[in-house]
Coordinates of C-alpha atoms (C1' of nucleotides) in Angstrom, one line a residue:
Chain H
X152 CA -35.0 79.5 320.8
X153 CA -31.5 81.3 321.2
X154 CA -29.9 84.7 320.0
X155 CA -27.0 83.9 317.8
X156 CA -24.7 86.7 316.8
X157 CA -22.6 86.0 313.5
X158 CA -19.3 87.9 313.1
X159 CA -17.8 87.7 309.4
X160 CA -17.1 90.0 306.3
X161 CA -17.7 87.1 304.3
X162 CA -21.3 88.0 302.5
X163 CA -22.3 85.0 301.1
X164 CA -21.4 82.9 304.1
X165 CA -23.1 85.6 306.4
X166 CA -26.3 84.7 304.7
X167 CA -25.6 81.1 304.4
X168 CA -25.1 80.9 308.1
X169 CA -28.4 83.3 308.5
X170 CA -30.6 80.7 307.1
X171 CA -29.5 78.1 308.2
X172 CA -29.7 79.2 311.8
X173 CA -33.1 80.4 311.2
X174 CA -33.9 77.4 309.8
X175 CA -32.8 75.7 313.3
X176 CA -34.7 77.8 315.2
X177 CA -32.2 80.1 316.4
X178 CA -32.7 84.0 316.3
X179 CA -30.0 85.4 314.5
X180 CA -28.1 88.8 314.7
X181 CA -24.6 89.5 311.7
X182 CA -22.0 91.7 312.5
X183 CA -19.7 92.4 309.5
X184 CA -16.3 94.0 311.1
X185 CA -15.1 93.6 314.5
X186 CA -16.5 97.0 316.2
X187 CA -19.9 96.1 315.0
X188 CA -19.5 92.7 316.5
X189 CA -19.0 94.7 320.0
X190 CA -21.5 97.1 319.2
X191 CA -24.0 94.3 318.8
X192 CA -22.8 92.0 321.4
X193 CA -23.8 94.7 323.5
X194 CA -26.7 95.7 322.5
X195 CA -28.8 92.5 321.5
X196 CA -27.4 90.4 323.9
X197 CA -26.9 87.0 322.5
X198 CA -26.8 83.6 324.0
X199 CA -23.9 82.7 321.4
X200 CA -21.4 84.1 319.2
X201 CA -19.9 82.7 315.8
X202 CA -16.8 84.6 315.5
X203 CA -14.8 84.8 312.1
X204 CA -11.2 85.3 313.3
X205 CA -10.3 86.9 309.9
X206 CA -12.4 90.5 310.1
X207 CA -11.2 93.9 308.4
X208 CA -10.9 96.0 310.9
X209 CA -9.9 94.1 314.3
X210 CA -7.6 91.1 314.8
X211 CA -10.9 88.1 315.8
X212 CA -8.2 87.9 319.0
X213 CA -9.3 91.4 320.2
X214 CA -12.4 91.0 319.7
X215 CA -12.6 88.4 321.8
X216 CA -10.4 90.0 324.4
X217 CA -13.0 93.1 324.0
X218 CA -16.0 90.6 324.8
X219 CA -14.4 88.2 327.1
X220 CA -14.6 90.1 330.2
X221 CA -18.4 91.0 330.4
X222 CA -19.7 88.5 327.8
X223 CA -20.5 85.3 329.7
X224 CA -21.5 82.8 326.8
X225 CA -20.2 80.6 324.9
X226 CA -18.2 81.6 321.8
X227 CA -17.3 79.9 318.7
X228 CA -14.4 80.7 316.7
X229 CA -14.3 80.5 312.3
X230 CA -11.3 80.4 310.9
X231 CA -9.5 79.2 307.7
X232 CA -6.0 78.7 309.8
X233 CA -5.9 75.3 310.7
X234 CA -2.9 75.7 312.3
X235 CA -3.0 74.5 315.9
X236 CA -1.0 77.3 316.9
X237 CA -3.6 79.7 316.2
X238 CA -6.4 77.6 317.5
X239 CA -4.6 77.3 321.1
X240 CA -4.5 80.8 321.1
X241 CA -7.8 81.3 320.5
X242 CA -8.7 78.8 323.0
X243 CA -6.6 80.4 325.4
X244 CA -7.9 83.9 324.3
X245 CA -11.4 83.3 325.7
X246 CA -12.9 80.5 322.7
X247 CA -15.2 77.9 323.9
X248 CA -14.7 76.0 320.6
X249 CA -13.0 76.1 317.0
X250 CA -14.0 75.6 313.6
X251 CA -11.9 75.5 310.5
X252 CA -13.5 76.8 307.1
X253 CA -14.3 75.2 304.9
X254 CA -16.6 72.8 307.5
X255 CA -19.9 71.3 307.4
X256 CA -22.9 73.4 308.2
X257 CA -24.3 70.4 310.3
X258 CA -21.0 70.0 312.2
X259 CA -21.1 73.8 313.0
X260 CA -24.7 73.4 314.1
X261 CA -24.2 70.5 316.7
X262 CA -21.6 72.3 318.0
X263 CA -23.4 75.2 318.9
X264 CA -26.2 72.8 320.3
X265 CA -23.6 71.4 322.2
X266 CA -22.5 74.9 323.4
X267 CA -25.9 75.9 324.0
X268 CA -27.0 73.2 326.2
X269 CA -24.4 74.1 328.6
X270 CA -25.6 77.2 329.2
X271 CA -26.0 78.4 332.3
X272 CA -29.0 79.8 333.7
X273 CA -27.4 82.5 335.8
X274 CA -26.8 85.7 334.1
X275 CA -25.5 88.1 336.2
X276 CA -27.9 89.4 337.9
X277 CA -27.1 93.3 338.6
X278 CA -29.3 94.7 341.2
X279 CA -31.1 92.0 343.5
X280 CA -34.6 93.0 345.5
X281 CA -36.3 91.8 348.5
X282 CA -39.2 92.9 350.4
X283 CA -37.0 94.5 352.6
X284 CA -33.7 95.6 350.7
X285 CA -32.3 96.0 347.5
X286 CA -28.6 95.5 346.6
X287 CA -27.2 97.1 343.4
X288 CA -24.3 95.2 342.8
X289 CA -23.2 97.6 339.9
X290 CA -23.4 100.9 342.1
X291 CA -22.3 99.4 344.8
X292 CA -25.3 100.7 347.0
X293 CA -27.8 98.9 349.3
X294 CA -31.0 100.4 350.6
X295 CA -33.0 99.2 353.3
X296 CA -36.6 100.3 352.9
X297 CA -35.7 102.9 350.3
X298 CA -33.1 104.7 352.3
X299 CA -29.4 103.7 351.7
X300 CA -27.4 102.5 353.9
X301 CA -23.5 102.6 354.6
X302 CA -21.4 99.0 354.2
X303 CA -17.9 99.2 354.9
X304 CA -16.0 97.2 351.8
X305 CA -15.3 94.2 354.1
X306 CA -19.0 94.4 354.3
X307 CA -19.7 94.9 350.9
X308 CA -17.3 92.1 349.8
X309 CA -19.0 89.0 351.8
X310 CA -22.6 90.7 351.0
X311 CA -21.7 90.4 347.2
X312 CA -20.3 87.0 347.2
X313 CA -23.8 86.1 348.9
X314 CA -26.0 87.8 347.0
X315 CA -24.3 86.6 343.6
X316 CA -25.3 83.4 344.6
X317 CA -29.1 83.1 345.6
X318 CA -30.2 80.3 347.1
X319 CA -27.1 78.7 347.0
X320 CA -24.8 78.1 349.9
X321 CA -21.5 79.4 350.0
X322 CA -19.1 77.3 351.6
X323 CA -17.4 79.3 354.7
X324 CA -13.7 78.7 352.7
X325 CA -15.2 80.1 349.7
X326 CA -16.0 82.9 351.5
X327 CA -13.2 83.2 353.3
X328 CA -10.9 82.6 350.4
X329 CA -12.4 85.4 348.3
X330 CA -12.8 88.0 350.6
X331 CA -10.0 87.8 353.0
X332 CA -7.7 85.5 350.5
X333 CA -6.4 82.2 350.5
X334 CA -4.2 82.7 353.6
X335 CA -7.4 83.1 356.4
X336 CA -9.2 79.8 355.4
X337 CA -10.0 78.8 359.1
X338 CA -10.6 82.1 360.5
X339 CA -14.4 81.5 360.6
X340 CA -14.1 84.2 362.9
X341 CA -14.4 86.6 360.8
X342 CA -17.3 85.0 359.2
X343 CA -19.3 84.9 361.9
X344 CA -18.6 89.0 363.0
X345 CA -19.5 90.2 359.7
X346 CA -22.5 88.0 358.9
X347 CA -23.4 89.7 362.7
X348 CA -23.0 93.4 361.1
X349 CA -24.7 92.6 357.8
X350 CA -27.6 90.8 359.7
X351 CA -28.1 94.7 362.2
X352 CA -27.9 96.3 358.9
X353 CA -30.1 94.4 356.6
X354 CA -32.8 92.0 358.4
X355 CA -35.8 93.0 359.5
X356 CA -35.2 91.4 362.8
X357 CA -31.4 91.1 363.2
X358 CA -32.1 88.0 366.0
X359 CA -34.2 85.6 363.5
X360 CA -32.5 85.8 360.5
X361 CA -34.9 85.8 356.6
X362 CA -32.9 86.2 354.4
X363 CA -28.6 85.6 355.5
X364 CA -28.9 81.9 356.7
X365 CA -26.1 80.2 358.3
X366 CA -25.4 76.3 357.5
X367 CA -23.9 75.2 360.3
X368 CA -20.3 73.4 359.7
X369 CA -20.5 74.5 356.1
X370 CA -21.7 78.1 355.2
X371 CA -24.0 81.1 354.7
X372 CA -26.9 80.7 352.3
X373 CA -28.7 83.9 350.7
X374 CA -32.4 83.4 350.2
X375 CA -34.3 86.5 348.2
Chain J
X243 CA -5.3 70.9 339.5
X244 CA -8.1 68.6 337.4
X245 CA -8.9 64.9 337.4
X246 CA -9.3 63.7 333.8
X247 CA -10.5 60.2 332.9
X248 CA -8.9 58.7 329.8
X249 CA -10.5 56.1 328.1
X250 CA -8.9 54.6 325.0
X251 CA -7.7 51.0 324.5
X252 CA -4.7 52.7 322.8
X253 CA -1.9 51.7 325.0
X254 CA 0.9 54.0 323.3
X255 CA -1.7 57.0 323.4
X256 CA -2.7 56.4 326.7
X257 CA 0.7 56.5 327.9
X258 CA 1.4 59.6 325.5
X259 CA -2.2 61.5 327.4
X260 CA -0.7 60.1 330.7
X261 CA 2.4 61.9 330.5
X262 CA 1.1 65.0 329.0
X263 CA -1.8 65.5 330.8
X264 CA 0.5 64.9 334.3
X265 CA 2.4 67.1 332.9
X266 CA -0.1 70.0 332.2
X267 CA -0.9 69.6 336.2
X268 CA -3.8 67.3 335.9
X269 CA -4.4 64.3 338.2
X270 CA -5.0 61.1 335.8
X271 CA -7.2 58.1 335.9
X272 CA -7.3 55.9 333.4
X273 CA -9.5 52.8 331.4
X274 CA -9.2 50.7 328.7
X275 CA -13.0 49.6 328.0
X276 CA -16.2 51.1 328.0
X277 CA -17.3 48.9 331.0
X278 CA -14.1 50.4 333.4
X279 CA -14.7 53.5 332.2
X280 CA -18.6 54.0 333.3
X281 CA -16.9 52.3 336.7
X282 CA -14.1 54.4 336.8
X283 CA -16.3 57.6 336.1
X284 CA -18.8 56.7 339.3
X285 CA -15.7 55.6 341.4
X286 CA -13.1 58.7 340.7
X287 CA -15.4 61.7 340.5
X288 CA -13.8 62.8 337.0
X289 CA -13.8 66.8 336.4
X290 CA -14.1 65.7 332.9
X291 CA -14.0 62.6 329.9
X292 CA -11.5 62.0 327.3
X293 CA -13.3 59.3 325.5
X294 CA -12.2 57.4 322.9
X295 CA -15.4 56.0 320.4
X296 CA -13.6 52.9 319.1
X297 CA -13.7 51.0 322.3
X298 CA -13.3 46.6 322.6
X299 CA -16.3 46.2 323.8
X300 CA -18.6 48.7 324.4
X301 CA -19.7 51.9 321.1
X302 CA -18.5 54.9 322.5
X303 CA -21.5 56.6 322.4
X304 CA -23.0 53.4 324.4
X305 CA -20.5 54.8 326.7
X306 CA -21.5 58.3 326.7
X307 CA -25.3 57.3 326.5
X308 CA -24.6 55.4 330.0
X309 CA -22.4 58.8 331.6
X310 CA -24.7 61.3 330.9
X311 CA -27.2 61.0 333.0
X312 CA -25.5 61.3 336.3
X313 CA -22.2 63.0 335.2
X314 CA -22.8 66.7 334.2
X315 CA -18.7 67.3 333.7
X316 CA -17.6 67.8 330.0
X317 CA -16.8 65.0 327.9
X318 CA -14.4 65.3 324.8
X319 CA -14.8 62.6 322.3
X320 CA -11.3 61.2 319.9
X321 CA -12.2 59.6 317.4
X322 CA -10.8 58.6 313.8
X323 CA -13.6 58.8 312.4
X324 CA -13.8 62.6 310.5
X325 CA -17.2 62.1 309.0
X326 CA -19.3 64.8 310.2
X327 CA -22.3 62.9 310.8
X328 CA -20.2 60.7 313.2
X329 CA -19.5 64.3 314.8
X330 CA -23.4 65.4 315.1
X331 CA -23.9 62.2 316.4
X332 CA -21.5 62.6 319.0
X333 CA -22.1 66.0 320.0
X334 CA -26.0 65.4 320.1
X335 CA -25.5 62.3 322.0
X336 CA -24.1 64.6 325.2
X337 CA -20.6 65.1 323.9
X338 CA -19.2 68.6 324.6
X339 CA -16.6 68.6 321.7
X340 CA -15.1 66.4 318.8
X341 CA -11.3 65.7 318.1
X342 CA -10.2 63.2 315.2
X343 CA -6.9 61.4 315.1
X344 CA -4.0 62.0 314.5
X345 CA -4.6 65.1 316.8
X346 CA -2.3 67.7 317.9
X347 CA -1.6 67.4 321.7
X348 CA -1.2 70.9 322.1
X349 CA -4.6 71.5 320.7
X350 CA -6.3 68.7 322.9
X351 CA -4.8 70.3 325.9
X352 CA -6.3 74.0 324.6
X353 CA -9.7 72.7 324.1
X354 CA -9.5 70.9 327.9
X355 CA -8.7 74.1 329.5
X356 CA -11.5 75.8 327.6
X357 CA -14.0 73.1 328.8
X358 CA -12.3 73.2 332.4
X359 CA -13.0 77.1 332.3
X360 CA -16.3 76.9 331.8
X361 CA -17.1 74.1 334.8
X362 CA -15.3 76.9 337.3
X363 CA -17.4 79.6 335.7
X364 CA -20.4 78.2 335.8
X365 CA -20.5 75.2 337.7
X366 CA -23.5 73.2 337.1
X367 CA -24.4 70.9 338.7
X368 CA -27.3 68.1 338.7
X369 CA -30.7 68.4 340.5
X370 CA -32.0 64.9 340.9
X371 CA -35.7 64.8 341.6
X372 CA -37.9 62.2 342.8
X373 CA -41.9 62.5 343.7
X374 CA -41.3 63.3 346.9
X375 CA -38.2 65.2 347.8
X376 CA -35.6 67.2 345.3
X377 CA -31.2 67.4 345.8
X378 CA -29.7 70.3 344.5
X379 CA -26.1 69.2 344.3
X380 CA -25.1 72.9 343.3
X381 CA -27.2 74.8 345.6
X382 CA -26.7 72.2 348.5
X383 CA -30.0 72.1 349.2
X384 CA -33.0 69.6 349.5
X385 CA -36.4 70.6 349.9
X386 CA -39.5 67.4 350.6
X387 CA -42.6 68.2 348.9
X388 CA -41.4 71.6 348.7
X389 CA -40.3 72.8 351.7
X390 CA -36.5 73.6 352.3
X391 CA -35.0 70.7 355.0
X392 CA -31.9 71.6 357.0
X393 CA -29.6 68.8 356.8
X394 CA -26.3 68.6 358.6
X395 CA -23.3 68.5 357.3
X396 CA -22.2 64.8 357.5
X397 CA -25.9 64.2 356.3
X398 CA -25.5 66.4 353.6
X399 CA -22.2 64.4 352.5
X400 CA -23.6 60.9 352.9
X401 CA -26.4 61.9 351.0
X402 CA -24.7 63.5 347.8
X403 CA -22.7 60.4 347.7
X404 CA -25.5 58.0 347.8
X405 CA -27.7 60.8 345.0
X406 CA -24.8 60.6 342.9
X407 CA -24.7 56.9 341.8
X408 CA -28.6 56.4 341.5
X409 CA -29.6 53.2 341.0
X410 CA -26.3 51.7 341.9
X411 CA -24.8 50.5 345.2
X412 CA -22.2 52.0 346.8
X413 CA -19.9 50.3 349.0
X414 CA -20.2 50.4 352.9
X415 CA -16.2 51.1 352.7
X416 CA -16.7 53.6 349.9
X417 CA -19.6 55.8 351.7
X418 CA -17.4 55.5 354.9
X419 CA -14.0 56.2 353.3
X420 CA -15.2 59.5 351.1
X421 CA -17.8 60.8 354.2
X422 CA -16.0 60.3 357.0
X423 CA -12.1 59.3 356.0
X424 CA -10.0 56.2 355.3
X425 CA -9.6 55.6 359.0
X426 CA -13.6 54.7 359.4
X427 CA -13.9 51.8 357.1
X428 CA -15.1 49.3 359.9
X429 CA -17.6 52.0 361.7
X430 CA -20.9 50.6 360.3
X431 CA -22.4 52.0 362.8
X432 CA -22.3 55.7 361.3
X433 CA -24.0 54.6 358.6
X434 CA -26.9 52.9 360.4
X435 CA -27.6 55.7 362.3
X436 CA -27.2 58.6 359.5
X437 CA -28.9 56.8 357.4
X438 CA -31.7 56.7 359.6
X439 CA -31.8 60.3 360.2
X440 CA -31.9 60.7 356.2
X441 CA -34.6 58.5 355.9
X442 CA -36.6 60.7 358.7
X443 CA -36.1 63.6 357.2
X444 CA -36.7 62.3 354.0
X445 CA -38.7 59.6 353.2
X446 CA -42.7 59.6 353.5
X447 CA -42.5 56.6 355.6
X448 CA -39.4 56.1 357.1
X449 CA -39.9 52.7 358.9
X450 CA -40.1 51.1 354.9
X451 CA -37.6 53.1 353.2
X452 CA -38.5 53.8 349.2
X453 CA -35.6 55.9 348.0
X454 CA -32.5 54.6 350.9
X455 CA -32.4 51.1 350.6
X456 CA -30.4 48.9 352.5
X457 CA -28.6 46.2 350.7
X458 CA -27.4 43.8 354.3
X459 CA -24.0 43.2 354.4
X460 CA -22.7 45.2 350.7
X461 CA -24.2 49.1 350.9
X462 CA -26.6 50.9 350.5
X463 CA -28.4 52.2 347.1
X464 CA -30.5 55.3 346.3
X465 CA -33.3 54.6 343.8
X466 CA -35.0 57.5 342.2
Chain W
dG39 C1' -35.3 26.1 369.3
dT40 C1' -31.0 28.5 369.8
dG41 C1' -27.1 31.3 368.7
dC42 C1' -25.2 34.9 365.9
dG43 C1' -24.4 38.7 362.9
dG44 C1' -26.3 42.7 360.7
dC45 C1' -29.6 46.3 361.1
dG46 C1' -32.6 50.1 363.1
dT47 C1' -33.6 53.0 367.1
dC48 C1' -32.8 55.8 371.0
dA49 C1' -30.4 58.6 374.3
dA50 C1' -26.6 60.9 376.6
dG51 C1' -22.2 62.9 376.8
dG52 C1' -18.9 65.8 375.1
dA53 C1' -16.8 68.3 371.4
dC54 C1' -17.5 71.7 368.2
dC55 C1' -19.7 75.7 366.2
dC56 C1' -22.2 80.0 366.3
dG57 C1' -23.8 84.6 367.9
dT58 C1' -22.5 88.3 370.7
dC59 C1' -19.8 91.7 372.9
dA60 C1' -16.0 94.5 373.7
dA61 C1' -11.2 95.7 373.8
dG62 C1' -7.1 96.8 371.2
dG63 C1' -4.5 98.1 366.9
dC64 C1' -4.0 100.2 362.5
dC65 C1' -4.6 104.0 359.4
dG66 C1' -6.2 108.2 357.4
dG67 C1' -8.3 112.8 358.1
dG68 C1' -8.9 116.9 360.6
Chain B
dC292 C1' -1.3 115.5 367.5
dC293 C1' -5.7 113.7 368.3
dC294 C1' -9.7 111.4 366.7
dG295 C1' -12.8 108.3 364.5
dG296 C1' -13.8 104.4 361.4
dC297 C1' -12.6 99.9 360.4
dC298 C1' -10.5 95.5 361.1
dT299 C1' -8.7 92.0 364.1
dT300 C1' -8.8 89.2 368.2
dG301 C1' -10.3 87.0 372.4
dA302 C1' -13.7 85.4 375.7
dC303 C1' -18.1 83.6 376.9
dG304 C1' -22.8 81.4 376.9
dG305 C1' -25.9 78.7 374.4
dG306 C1' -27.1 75.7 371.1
dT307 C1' -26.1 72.1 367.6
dC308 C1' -23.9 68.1 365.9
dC309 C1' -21.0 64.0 366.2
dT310 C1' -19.8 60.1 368.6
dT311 C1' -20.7 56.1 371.3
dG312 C1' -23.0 52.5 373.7
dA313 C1' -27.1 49.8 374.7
dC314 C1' -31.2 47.4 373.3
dG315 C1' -34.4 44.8 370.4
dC316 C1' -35.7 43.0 366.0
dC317 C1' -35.1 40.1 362.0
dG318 C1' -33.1 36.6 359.0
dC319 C1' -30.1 32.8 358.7
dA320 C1' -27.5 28.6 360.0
dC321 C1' -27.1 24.8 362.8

DNA sequence: GTGCGGCGTCAAGGACCCGTCAAGGCCGGG
DNA sequence: CCCGGCCTTGACGGGTCCTTGACGCCGCAC
């Protein structure tokens, strides 16, 4: 069903928590300090972490901070502080949710449900393909029938924000806002030169556009 | 910043949230019952729920049960109740998280920014689908037995207002006032005549509308 | 039957938006 | 200093979309 990834030192809950989960359905993956907890955030890829705030090595805090800005999903926070200083802080840290110990196992498990069905199906996608091009959005590259070519980064700026987004339109404001900034909302302009340049780069036949779409009144729309 | 809906029949707390909440930057709308709430909810266009379970007349998770299947925001349940299998029933029933009273308020406000995060994040919104034609509110785009329609961008506005309150009628004033500005109230006649465009490009016989439906003289209502 | 109000349809005009091109300015490298 | 990218800005033609008015239909009240 899902990949859970459980982060405490705390043995006998670690294996409470691993069959219980398993019992739910869920895959599960333990992590006993806080570098293993990166190490295997990384490596399995979970849909979900259950974080113990109270590890050997690493303050739970870092940890978060360490997985906050590439891990996407949902995290849930153990702790035995029930202070609500420490649980705004971890809310504000990165947590999607907070649990104090001692709780009840089929609390813990709605919650995660609950965190689980909000998952979003859009993970990050970091190289996207067409029949014509490919854009690698982590080397920064584009190639148009296997040869690369050569964006300038106001080029490579709207292209991302597109491309992130398939299939989806992108409001001109958004686009505006995020590669220009907040001050050139109404220069669709600009807008409509790039798109130009992108579409003599990229489309097969620059005139009929396949795969950089234009909404009129309201935005461009990347279709793969 | 954010619109929150408060729904408690608490009339110290709701003053207490009012204030607060204002104060955190958030926009406020608030009701009393479980009936206001479900019409406040359609009306205001909440970015998410503060709901209160013990209600006058309605059970909270009546409440819920009746918000989730049109309004995909997050929904934070009080409640005095501390029993967990209130919580699991909660949290199944479409809640996104579970606070009991006496709460801390700065904990409330932690876990609202947490569930706020995640909507900017990963903004997911609703497809609604019917046998003949799909909306996809977050990828603005409809597609009729499979095959992507242009619409235009007053279309596309009239429409997500009518897809959004399925089943229900929506005002005349209300489609007029959020589509096309407070000034328009009395120009029926923009509604006659985009609805009719909707209804060609949508419906599989547009001359007896199945999906649009006129109600004379009130609104119109979309039926799924 | 007759009048009336609300609705659906159609078409035309004008405003707005888009794609295109090219000139000018800014900045860094040679 | 000059030169070449790159970004900005303006102008223009063509197309799209919004607005507006006219017309006929239907249901309802009288």
């Amino acid at each position: 069903m899902s990949r859970v990834l459980v982060v405490d030192d705390d043995v006998q809950l670690l294996r409470a928590l691993r069959i219980t989960l398993r019992a739910a359905g869920h895959e599960v993956v333990t992590a006993p300090d806080g570098a293993a907890a990166l190490r295997e955030a990384a490596a399995a890829h979970p849909d979900v972490v259950v974080l113990d705030l109270g590890l050997p090595d690493l303050d739970g805090t870092e940890v978060l901070a360490g997985l906050r800005p590439w891990f996407t999903g949902p995290v849930l926070v153990l702790s035995a502080r029930s202070d609500s200083r420490d649980k705004v802080d971890a809310l504000d840290a990165g947590a999607d949710d907070y649990v104090t110990k001692p709780f009840d196992m089929d609390e813990l498990l709605a919650r995660l449900r609950s965190l689980l069905r909000r998952r979003s199906d859009a993970p990050a996608e970091p190289v996207v393909v067409t029949d014509h091009f490919t854009v690698d959005l982590a080397a920064r590259q584009v190639t148009v029938d296997g040869v690369p070519v050569r964006l300038t980064p106001t080029e490579w700026a709207l292209l991302s924000e597109l491309v992130r987004a398939p299939g989806r339109l992108v409001g001109q404001k958004q686009l505006l806002q995020s590669v220009w900034g907040p001050a050139y909302e109404r220069e669709t302009n600009y807008l409509r030169v790039y798109t130009a340049q992108l579409r003599r780069k990229l489309e097969p036949d620059p005139a009929h556009p396949r795969y950089l779409h234009t909404e009129p009144g309201m935005g461009y729309r990347f279709t793969p």
